[in-house]
Amino acid sequence: MSKGILYDATKCIGCRQCEQACATENGLPYDDKIAAQELTSAHKLTTVVTKDDKFMRRLCMHCEDPACASVCPVGALKKTALGPVTYDKSKCMGCRYCMAACPFGVPKYEWEKAIPGVRKCIMCSKRVAAGKQTACAEICPVGATIFGDREALLEEAKKRIHDNPGTYLNHIFGETEVGGTSVMLLSSVPFNNFGLKTDLTERALPLYTYQVLSRIPDFIPLFGTMLGGIYWITHRREDVAKAEAQEKANHDKGGAE
Amino acid sequence: MTVPRMRFTFWKAVFLVIMVAGVYCTFIRFFRGLGASTNLSDQFPWGLWIGFDVMCGVMLAAGGFTLTAAVEIFNIKRFHSIVRPTILTAFLGYLLVCAALMYDLGLPWNIWHPLIMRNPHSVMFEVAYCVMLYTTVLALEFSPIVLEHFKLHRALKIVRSVMVVFVILGVLLSTLHQSSLGTLYLIMPNKLHPFWYSPLLPVFFFLSAIAVGLAMTIFESSMSSKYFGRELELPILRDLGRVLVVVLALYGILKFEDFYHRGILGLVFKPSYEQRFFLLEIFLSVLIPLAMLLVPKIRESAQGLYLAAVLCLLGFVTNRLNVAITGVENAVGGRYTPKWTETVITAMFVALGFAIFGLAAKYLPIFPEEKAHLPALRESVEGAASDPALVVSELAVPVHAGD
């Protein structure tokens, strides 16, 4: 069963313990200065964005059909069966197509390093594989971030909206965006207040490139044959012309004698 | 025929300055990382090196496959004498693209990874394979020039006997990856501005590569005649100009139809940041060159052809930079301008391109021998009579004269 995370902004108190737990889990430094940063980066994989008195967590959405994994030429990024989208630096060659392709701007780069890699939330893939929940869900004191089976979390999100229509926006961010994501967000105020794009297509992004790429195996023999055929025809004409000229020359010679 | 000494000294000095700066920037890039050497950021993971060095580099090298297809496959003999310089340009172009890629990749020593770690769903994977294979094909297409120079007749004969296969493979691979550089961006429907995001992006990239291939051939022939004292093959360039008109017209009409069907024609007339860059691009790449080349007087003149070709090249360079940079700026919320170190590295590759072309033109048989040398050459090359190149270069003028 594919796992997921449900973040309910209406329950969040902005204590940032998820940020701290995430930093510890990923071996990253965490202090007041980093806590004040509201943008994710190579050294801050999740952040709680504050807008007026509302909060919103930003982290990798772990798409069901992720653009980053689809574009990675070497398969360094992978969607695992359990849900997390993981990254393997030993495969990466640093083309950064994942960063260009991600609709949420999630993958970040270690720009300052001479031997850089991509950094992103990997949904604590090791913990998840061991049957544990993510560090952020485990630490959350108010249950704003919960971890579980995606299907169950989706049902829970629908139930919350249904039971408290006045509290929630009738939109589960991540239910259908770019084909659905393993991380889902609930909010009482519009998602674009926090810089989340709400005009995203519901179609999984890899389909856009796959519809072209998938034709290439058919295209190669057809186009190759066409080129070979044109060569054959255009050069045949030449042979005929040459033969005719030869014949004519022979004929003229014969006539002259 | 002789070249003024002053000019060469001046360009040599410019070259030297760029190279010294380039070496310094190379040092910064590899010892202090991408952050220190570029203005790239998490918002702009791709900048000048991808937008110009790679995307424009591949595009500007398109003359190689365009001309070999015309001459070897479509058997248009009168273009034969200009195939070699275009193959040289293409080969050089791809080598420089590969070198530039080593600067842009975060972990360049892993560049070989796609050989064993395959993700066929990735457009980048396909481009990597095509560029790898096509660079090899170009090396083989280029090899007769070197073999001829060193008079390795047996090897020359073997290479020539299988050349058709390489030519077809080259055209196929070029078609695939020229268009695939556009396909790369199909994954960004919510990121790339509608002026440039289109389901037809791969088609536009392919068509513009052909246009640029032709324009680049006109450009380099004009340059060669200016700097190497080559006689300008004006009748051939006029024909290329004519083909360029057709390709540009096709491109323009398809662009119009695409905009019409996606309902964004109105955007063209609405002032915006993107609109300015789009208008610049479309006027330079299509509208002005097309208008110029449709006037017989301009199309027939060496200067007119040269100017139209240069505008066309600048226009399509703008197009690639628009796709890579302008078109995503508002979506990611920021502006990107390259750092001086990025610009210097790019200038270094351009300078290297010109310098190596010059050297190759000087020491290798890139241009067909002048008429007077023909018999001598024929004797020197074994089986020359069966070599279409030589037969053709003699035929070329009379065939064309009737035009």
XYZ file of C-alpha atoms in Angstrom:
660
model
C 0.000 0.000 0.000
C 1.353 3.397 -0.951
C 2.057 5.685 1.976
C 1.413 9.382 2.226
C 1.350 12.463 4.413
C -1.670 14.617 5.241
C -0.971 18.116 6.479
C -3.920 19.996 7.935
C -3.047 23.695 8.135
C -6.048 24.437 10.349
C -4.492 22.315 13.123
C -0.955 23.675 12.705
C 0.347 25.944 15.471
C 3.557 26.909 13.644
C 5.901 25.433 16.279
C 8.353 24.328 13.554
C 9.208 21.107 15.357
C 8.735 19.336 12.017
C 11.529 21.496 10.565
C 13.811 20.602 13.443
C 13.026 16.883 13.278
C 13.546 16.927 9.488
C 16.962 18.594 9.864
C 18.047 16.048 12.459
C 16.818 13.130 10.372
C 18.712 14.387 7.306
C 21.881 15.418 9.153
C 21.380 19.127 8.462
C 22.132 21.995 10.855
C 19.196 23.793 12.469
C 19.216 27.039 14.438
C 17.134 30.198 14.850
C 18.515 31.704 11.682
C 17.554 28.653 9.621
C 14.195 28.493 11.387
C 13.470 32.018 10.149
C 13.940 30.983 6.500
C 10.601 30.356 4.850
C 12.041 28.935 1.637
C 13.175 25.374 1.241
C 16.769 24.899 0.102
C 19.516 22.301 -0.009
C 19.922 22.746 3.755
C 16.231 23.061 4.654
C 14.034 20.373 3.146
C 10.757 21.447 4.708
C 9.495 24.771 5.926
C 6.413 26.183 7.602
C 5.277 29.257 5.684
C 3.495 31.889 7.743
C 0.979 34.213 6.128
C -0.852 36.496 8.575
C -1.964 34.005 11.241
C -2.145 31.029 8.876
C 0.456 28.356 8.287
C 1.313 26.078 5.409
C 3.973 23.404 5.232
C 6.071 23.113 2.112
C 7.821 19.839 1.356
C 8.244 17.456 -1.559
C 4.763 16.436 -2.697
C 5.928 12.943 -3.720
C 3.852 12.842 -6.918
C 2.201 9.581 -7.854
C 3.844 9.911 -11.284
C 6.696 12.347 -10.597
C 8.121 14.580 -13.321
C 11.562 14.547 -11.645
C 11.881 10.754 -11.769
C 10.552 10.646 -15.318
C 13.074 13.196 -16.631
C 16.138 11.888 -14.797
C 18.315 10.368 -17.548
C 20.118 8.040 -15.169
C 17.263 7.118 -12.818
C 18.853 8.779 -9.782
C 15.367 9.880 -8.718
C 12.854 7.079 -8.227
C 9.262 6.715 -7.097
C 9.291 3.782 -4.695
C 6.323 1.446 -4.322
C 5.917 2.617 -0.741
C 5.375 6.219 -1.843
C 8.616 8.179 -1.261
C 10.452 9.698 -4.222
C 14.094 8.955 -3.437
C 17.409 10.288 -4.735
C 20.689 8.454 -5.304
C 23.634 10.833 -5.613
C 25.995 8.105 -6.779
C 23.986 7.907 -10.036
C 23.361 11.638 -10.523
C 25.399 13.505 -13.137
C 24.052 16.907 -12.167
C 22.032 17.898 -15.251
C 19.355 19.477 -13.025
C 16.532 18.554 -15.401
C 14.623 17.420 -12.276
C 14.749 20.972 -10.932
C 13.591 22.436 -14.229
C 10.785 19.896 -14.547
C 9.335 19.836 -11.015
C 5.989 21.669 -11.005
C 6.435 22.546 -7.319
C 10.066 23.708 -7.501
C 11.068 21.115 -4.917
C 14.531 19.727 -5.820
C 17.256 22.071 -4.590
C 20.933 22.140 -5.467
C 24.073 22.319 -3.363
C 25.344 25.266 -5.388
C 28.166 26.164 -3.043
C 29.787 22.698 -3.170
C 32.464 21.639 -5.652
C 30.889 18.154 -5.652
C 27.207 19.056 -5.489
C 24.063 16.983 -5.342
C 20.313 17.461 -5.352
C 18.569 17.736 -2.004
C 14.885 17.195 -1.399
C 12.526 15.660 1.149
C 12.618 11.904 0.592
C 9.723 11.156 2.964
C 12.174 9.520 5.379
C 12.309 6.571 2.998
C 14.472 4.461 5.347
C 12.101 4.966 8.264
C 9.095 4.271 6.053
C 10.680 1.097 4.703
C 11.220 0.000 8.324
C 7.518 0.476 9.008
C 7.951 3.710 10.927
C 6.362 7.069 10.203
C 8.203 10.142 8.940
C 10.126 12.273 11.422
C 7.853 15.258 10.841
C 4.651 13.288 11.463
C 6.106 11.609 14.518
C 7.139 14.870 16.187
C 4.028 16.924 15.368
C 2.471 17.721 18.789
C -0.983 18.604 17.424
C -1.468 16.043 14.648
C -1.327 18.638 11.874
C 1.026 16.357 9.938
C -0.084 12.741 9.930
C 1.383 9.754 8.133
C -0.427 6.690 6.787
C -1.810 4.933 3.740
C -2.561 7.504 1.070
C -6.048 6.122 0.414
C -6.938 6.261 4.103
C -5.531 9.785 4.409
C -7.570 10.894 1.396
C -10.728 9.501 3.001
C -9.822 11.274 6.245
C -9.291 14.559 4.387
C -12.647 14.225 2.615
C -14.322 13.442 5.946
C -12.810 16.524 7.594
C -14.021 18.790 4.785
C -17.429 17.132 4.828
C -17.811 17.416 8.602
C -16.553 21.019 8.854
C -17.351 22.732 5.564
C -17.010 26.127 7.234
C -13.458 25.477 8.417
C -11.962 24.105 5.234
C -11.546 25.180 1.663
C -13.256 22.529 -0.445
C -9.959 21.484 -2.035
C -7.560 18.731 -1.101
C -4.294 19.953 -2.614
C -2.595 16.890 -4.003
C -5.685 14.791 -4.653
C -5.630 15.464 -8.395
C -2.800 17.973 -9.004
C -0.399 16.639 -11.678
C -2.142 13.268 -11.429
C -2.202 13.161 -7.624
C 0.522 13.346 -4.989
C 1.366 11.259 -1.931
C 1.482 14.405 0.190
C -1.877 16.150 0.587
C -2.666 19.517 2.083
C -5.771 20.969 3.719
C -6.280 24.673 4.324
C -8.854 27.250 5.292
C -7.424 29.913 2.978
C -6.466 29.694 -0.719
C -3.328 27.686 -1.389
C -1.842 30.305 -3.672
C -1.521 32.599 -0.627
C 1.455 30.423 0.221
C 2.913 30.332 -3.254
C 1.353 27.021 -4.230
C 0.200 26.963 -7.844
C -3.502 26.260 -8.163
C -3.637 26.231 -11.969
C -1.767 22.943 -12.286
C -2.916 20.383 -14.800
C -4.557 17.210 -13.485
C -2.672 15.151 -16.026
C 0.520 13.479 -14.855
C 3.354 15.536 -16.368
C 5.421 12.594 -17.677
C 2.586 11.876 -20.108
C 3.379 15.125 -21.956
C 6.845 13.963 -22.927
C 5.958 10.285 -23.146
C 3.411 10.906 -25.888
C 6.299 12.103 -28.066
C 9.030 9.757 -26.803
C 6.884 6.660 -27.173
C 6.622 7.252 -30.919
C 10.379 7.239 -31.492
C 10.810 3.453 -31.765
C 8.192 3.446 -34.532
C 9.645 6.534 -36.164
C 13.194 5.218 -36.550
C 12.559 2.354 -39.028
C 10.036 4.433 -40.998
C 12.219 7.501 -41.333
C 15.339 5.413 -41.929
C 13.627 3.533 -44.736
C 12.366 6.783 -46.204
C 15.857 8.308 -46.252
C 17.356 5.125 -47.677
C 14.581 5.009 -50.253
C 15.114 8.587 -51.355
C 18.816 7.892 -51.697
C 18.093 4.798 -53.764
C 15.691 6.634 -56.063
C 17.759 9.783 -56.565
C 20.905 7.804 -57.277
C 19.127 5.333 -59.542
C 18.150 8.232 -61.754
C 21.816 9.074 -61.977
C 22.786 5.546 -63.017
C 20.116 5.572 -65.703
C 21.330 8.934 -66.989
C 24.877 7.651 -67.085
C 23.887 4.476 -68.930
C 21.872 6.479 -71.421
C 24.735 8.865 -72.035
C 27.019 5.892 -72.582
C 24.565 4.359 -75.007
C 24.183 7.626 -76.839
C 27.943 7.991 -77.082
C 28.258 4.480 -78.425
C 25.471 5.137 -80.844
C 27.045 8.397 -82.037
C 30.341 6.643 -82.479
C 28.650 3.903 -84.432
C 26.850 6.441 -86.615
C 29.990 8.353 -87.344
C 31.847 5.314 -88.581
C 43.675 36.458 -51.842
C 46.155 37.518 -49.205
C 44.809 38.527 -45.842
C 45.835 41.804 -44.249
C 48.273 41.111 -41.444
C 46.773 43.695 -39.084
C 43.417 42.027 -38.890
C 44.857 38.694 -37.944
C 47.000 40.166 -35.221
C 43.986 41.959 -33.766
C 41.851 38.825 -33.670
C 44.736 36.835 -32.261
C 44.982 39.331 -29.400
C 41.250 39.128 -28.755
C 41.458 35.352 -28.823
C 44.339 35.325 -26.374
C 42.556 37.604 -23.900
C 39.410 35.468 -24.019
C 41.413 32.279 -23.543
C 43.301 33.596 -20.522
C 40.048 34.785 -18.926
C 38.495 31.446 -19.851
C 41.208 29.467 -18.097
C 40.740 31.600 -14.977
C 36.963 31.054 -15.049
C 37.488 27.335 -15.605
C 39.508 27.304 -12.409
C 36.697 29.067 -10.520
C 34.104 26.704 -11.950
C 35.844 23.450 -11.046
C 37.418 24.394 -7.741
C 34.759 26.620 -6.258
C 31.631 25.124 -7.787
C 28.643 26.287 -9.770
C 27.505 28.701 -7.072
C 30.718 30.722 -7.272
C 30.958 30.664 -11.056
C 27.353 31.202 -12.146
C 24.163 33.094 -11.354
C 22.266 29.814 -11.391
C 19.943 29.257 -8.463
C 17.227 26.917 -7.297
C 14.836 29.033 -9.378
C 17.092 28.971 -12.439
C 18.774 25.575 -12.566
C 19.481 26.192 -16.271
C 21.095 29.357 -17.576
C 23.396 30.584 -20.311
C 25.399 27.362 -20.599
C 22.307 25.305 -21.339
C 20.434 28.070 -23.190
C 23.315 29.096 -25.436
C 26.238 26.655 -25.320
C 24.090 23.540 -25.566
C 20.767 24.531 -27.145
C 22.183 27.081 -29.595
C 25.358 25.058 -30.106
C 23.403 22.069 -31.334
C 21.147 24.293 -33.421
C 24.043 26.150 -35.080
C 25.608 22.805 -35.980
C 22.506 21.799 -37.921
C 24.080 22.726 -41.259
C 25.931 19.410 -41.137
C 22.888 17.222 -41.372
C 20.893 19.644 -43.557
C 23.565 19.790 -46.241
C 24.582 16.129 -46.132
C 20.907 15.209 -46.482
C 20.539 17.560 -49.462
C 23.676 16.375 -51.220
C 24.054 12.720 -50.285
C 20.431 11.657 -49.924
C 18.506 14.024 -52.176
C 21.467 14.019 -54.562
C 21.445 17.781 -55.114
C 24.918 17.926 -56.594
C 25.407 21.636 -56.919
C 25.636 21.933 -53.130
C 28.481 19.464 -52.988
C 31.331 21.934 -52.748
C 29.978 23.375 -49.478
C 29.301 20.127 -47.649
C 32.745 19.813 -46.102
C 32.780 23.148 -44.284
C 29.324 22.379 -42.890
C 30.473 18.972 -41.639
C 33.472 20.657 -40.049
C 31.192 23.218 -38.396
C 28.877 20.488 -37.152
C 31.673 18.284 -35.827
C 33.304 21.229 -34.104
C 29.936 22.390 -32.807
C 29.138 19.066 -31.200
C 32.601 18.716 -29.674
C 32.204 22.165 -28.152
C 28.692 21.336 -26.926
C 30.090 18.267 -25.175
C 32.897 20.340 -23.671
C 30.466 23.035 -22.512
C 28.278 20.353 -20.967
C 31.224 19.353 -18.787
C 31.107 22.842 -17.286
C 27.363 22.844 -16.734
C 26.940 19.371 -15.279
C 27.256 19.390 -11.516
C 29.092 16.059 -11.548
C 30.707 16.020 -15.018
C 32.813 12.938 -14.309
C 29.520 11.006 -14.231
C 28.676 12.032 -17.801
C 29.063 8.441 -18.971
C 26.370 7.188 -16.570
C 23.562 7.082 -19.168
C 25.542 4.272 -20.854
C 24.749 1.903 -18.012
C 21.980 3.656 -16.052
C 19.126 3.919 -18.474
C 15.847 5.714 -18.111
C 14.207 5.542 -21.545
C 11.312 7.687 -20.299
C 13.663 10.648 -20.033
C 14.012 13.011 -22.993
C 17.436 13.906 -21.642
C 18.407 10.244 -21.906
C 17.400 10.199 -25.568
C 19.229 13.464 -26.264
C 22.327 12.105 -24.511
C 22.359 9.011 -26.711
C 21.657 10.927 -29.919
C 24.385 13.484 -29.234
C 26.839 10.742 -28.316
C 26.077 8.709 -31.450
C 25.841 11.698 -33.769
C 29.202 13.065 -32.617
C 30.645 9.660 -33.522
C 28.898 9.750 -36.900
C 30.251 13.258 -37.508
C 33.756 12.050 -36.704
C 33.305 9.390 -39.405
C 31.822 11.874 -41.869
C 34.765 14.141 -41.146
C 37.363 11.358 -41.396
C 37.725 11.399 -45.227
C 39.047 14.943 -44.951
C 41.794 13.820 -42.577
C 42.460 10.583 -44.448
C 42.756 12.518 -47.690
C 45.213 14.913 -46.101
C 47.445 12.066 -44.969
C 46.882 10.172 -48.228
C 45.552 7.046 -46.545
C 43.823 5.784 -49.662
C 42.861 2.328 -48.484
C 41.156 3.631 -45.334
C 39.553 6.357 -47.411
C 38.090 3.776 -49.757
C 36.660 1.732 -46.898
C 35.113 4.772 -45.220
C 33.611 5.965 -48.498
C 32.041 2.597 -49.217
C 30.002 2.710 -46.010
C 29.428 6.461 -45.941
C 25.787 6.229 -47.072
C 24.904 4.330 -43.932
C 26.518 6.995 -41.759
C 24.855 9.781 -43.690
C 21.414 8.248 -43.185
C 22.173 7.538 -39.542
C 23.369 11.119 -39.097
C 20.218 12.630 -40.579
C 18.068 10.307 -38.481
C 19.901 11.078 -35.245
C 19.868 14.805 -35.958
C 16.153 14.817 -36.672
C 15.591 13.037 -33.387
C 17.663 15.169 -31.072
C 17.141 18.553 -32.736
C 13.427 18.045 -32.119
C 14.015 16.438 -28.727
C 15.643 19.587 -27.411
C 12.139 21.008 -27.801
C 10.516 17.913 -26.305
C 12.610 18.535 -23.163
C 10.301 21.440 -22.383
C 7.019 19.598 -22.921
C 7.186 18.519 -19.282
C 6.709 22.149 -18.192
C 3.148 23.060 -19.277
C 2.637 25.249 -16.207
C 6.078 26.800 -16.288
C 6.936 27.828 -19.841
C 5.063 30.854 -21.222
C 2.430 30.006 -23.890
C 4.442 31.908 -26.537
C 6.898 29.030 -26.396
C 5.075 26.144 -24.748
C 3.302 24.302 -27.523
C 2.646 20.653 -28.237
C 4.432 21.415 -31.517
C 7.644 22.467 -29.745
C 9.615 19.518 -31.179
C 8.443 20.409 -34.707
C 9.425 24.058 -34.253
C 12.846 23.055 -32.982
C 13.365 20.760 -35.957
C 12.193 23.257 -38.594
C 14.234 26.057 -37.089
C 17.286 23.788 -36.999
C 16.969 23.351 -40.772
C 16.567 27.106 -41.266
C 19.577 27.750 -39.066
C 21.553 25.047 -40.876
C 20.982 26.896 -44.152
C 21.626 30.340 -42.658
C 24.783 29.084 -40.971
C 26.038 27.688 -44.288
C 25.489 31.057 -45.967
C 27.196 32.752 -43.019
C 30.246 30.525 -42.975
C 30.676 30.598 -46.744
C 30.597 34.380 -46.653
C 33.079 34.444 -43.774
C 35.363 31.971 -45.528
C 35.396 34.069 -48.650
C 36.260 37.108 -46.566
C 38.969 35.624 -44.356
C 40.391 32.712 -46.318
C 40.293 34.456 -49.660
C 37.907 31.826 -50.973
C 35.954 32.652 -54.049
C 32.355 33.235 -52.966
C 30.082 30.512 -54.310
C 27.311 33.026 -54.881
C 25.109 30.893 -57.165
C 25.040 28.168 -54.512
C 24.274 30.640 -51.748
C 21.427 32.073 -53.809
C 19.921 28.623 -54.043
C 20.330 28.140 -50.297
C 18.622 31.503 -49.823
C 15.695 30.243 -51.848
C 15.416 27.091 -49.732
C 15.666 29.249 -46.627
C 12.681 31.294 -47.824
C 10.593 28.135 -48.058
C 11.652 26.809 -44.654
C 11.090 30.175 -42.958
C 7.680 30.510 -44.602
C 6.706 27.031 -43.387
C 7.935 27.861 -39.899
C 6.090 31.184 -39.860
C 2.823 29.721 -41.070
C 2.999 26.838 -38.608
C 3.728 29.316 -35.813
C 0.676 31.354 -36.832
C -1.558 28.280 -37.009
C -0.283 27.074 -33.662
C -0.986 30.443 -32.023
C -4.394 30.608 -33.697
C -5.486 27.149 -32.551
C -4.240 27.711 -29.019
C -6.083 31.022 -28.978
C -3.123 33.183 -28.030
C -2.874 35.444 -31.097
C -4.207 38.277 -28.914
C -1.223 37.934 -26.557
C 1.098 38.954 -29.384
C -0.396 42.442 -29.352
C -0.656 42.796 -25.580
C 2.403 44.482 -24.082
C 4.256 42.256 -21.616
C 7.770 41.254 -20.702
C 7.482 38.098 -22.764
C 5.846 39.904 -25.687
C 8.885 42.124 -26.206
C 11.213 39.157 -26.390
C 8.827 37.227 -28.590
C 8.511 40.106 -31.073
C 12.284 40.511 -31.127
C 12.636 36.810 -31.837
C 9.997 36.523 -34.539
C 11.076 39.666 -36.393
C 14.747 38.670 -36.377
C 14.273 34.999 -37.111
C 11.422 34.951 -39.601
C 9.757 38.212 -40.629
C 12.735 40.399 -41.587
C 14.831 37.662 -43.264
C 11.763 36.466 -45.133
C 10.879 39.973 -46.303
C 14.497 40.524 -47.369
C 14.911 37.250 -49.208
C 11.641 37.680 -51.068
C 13.120 40.737 -52.798
C 15.066 39.309 -55.771
C 17.652 42.076 -55.663
C 18.557 41.275 -52.055
C 18.378 37.518 -52.539
C 20.770 37.741 -55.481
C 23.379 39.877 -53.704
C 26.120 38.524 -51.482
C 25.618 41.235 -48.847
C 21.833 40.808 -48.812
C 22.111 37.048 -48.317
C 24.734 37.485 -45.620
C 22.681 40.034 -43.696
C 19.479 37.979 -43.923
C 21.361 34.896 -42.721
C 22.921 36.724 -39.778
C 19.546 38.167 -38.695
C 17.996 34.725 -38.978
C 20.760 33.228 -36.808
C 20.389 35.957 -34.178
C 16.624 35.459 -34.226
C 16.759 31.747 -33.598
C 19.435 32.186 -30.942
C 16.949 34.562 -29.283
C 14.299 31.867 -29.666
C 16.372 29.258 -27.847
C 17.269 31.694 -25.082
C 13.600 32.657 -24.781
C 12.610 29.023 -24.342
C 15.410 28.371 -21.860
C 15.283 31.610 -19.883
C 12.721 34.346 -20.733
C 9.812 31.917 -20.975
C 10.210 30.590 -17.433
C 11.238 33.796 -15.616
C 7.761 34.892 -14.540
C 6.675 31.375 -13.612
C 9.580 30.963 -11.190
C 9.318 34.583 -10.103
C 12.691 36.131 -10.834
C 15.105 37.351 -13.455
C 18.267 35.661 -14.614
C 21.285 37.350 -16.125
C 24.491 35.374 -16.529
C 27.437 36.090 -14.251
C 30.606 37.423 -15.934
C 32.287 34.070 -15.473
C 29.450 32.328 -17.328
C 29.724 34.832 -20.181
C 33.502 34.415 -20.384
C 33.233 30.617 -20.596
C 30.640 30.933 -23.348
C 32.823 33.456 -25.185
C 35.727 31.035 -24.830
C 33.809 28.276 -26.601
C 32.717 30.616 -29.388
C 36.312 31.811 -29.803
C 37.575 28.223 -29.819
C 35.016 27.400 -32.499
C 36.251 30.171 -34.777
C 39.923 29.418 -34.097
C 39.695 25.673 -34.708
C 37.641 26.241 -37.845
C 40.337 28.594 -39.070
C 43.104 26.115 -38.347
C 41.251 23.226 -39.950
C 40.511 25.320 -43.019
C 44.196 26.175 -43.259
C 45.660 22.710 -42.848
C 42.984 20.298 -44.053
C 41.323 19.952 -47.458
C 38.045 21.514 -46.287
C 37.319 23.509 -49.405
C 37.250 21.980 -52.850
C 40.441 22.611 -54.757
C 40.391 25.495 -57.170
C 39.657 24.405 -60.698
C 43.291 24.485 -61.817
C 44.274 21.960 -59.171
C 41.649 19.460 -60.115
C 43.660 17.176 -62.413
C 46.500 17.006 -59.926
C 44.132 16.040 -57.165
C 42.505 13.457 -59.321
C 45.808 11.730 -59.863
C 46.627 11.799 -56.203
C 43.454 10.122 -55.070
C 43.057 6.502 -55.929
C 39.869 5.749 -57.774
C 39.053 9.398 -58.042
C 36.965 8.935 -61.153
C 34.427 6.970 -59.158
C 34.464 9.593 -56.451
C 31.300 11.601 -56.872
C 32.851 14.551 -55.080
C 35.263 15.335 -57.859
C 32.990 14.515 -60.742
C 30.356 16.656 -59.164
C 32.466 19.703 -58.476
C 33.199 19.801 -62.191
C 29.584 19.290 -63.084
C 28.356 21.842 -60.599
C 28.920 24.964 -62.621
C 27.430 23.885 -65.954
C 24.433 22.333 -64.215
C 23.799 25.537 -62.420
C 24.532 27.859 -65.315
C 21.253 26.990 -66.938
C 19.326 28.074 -63.890
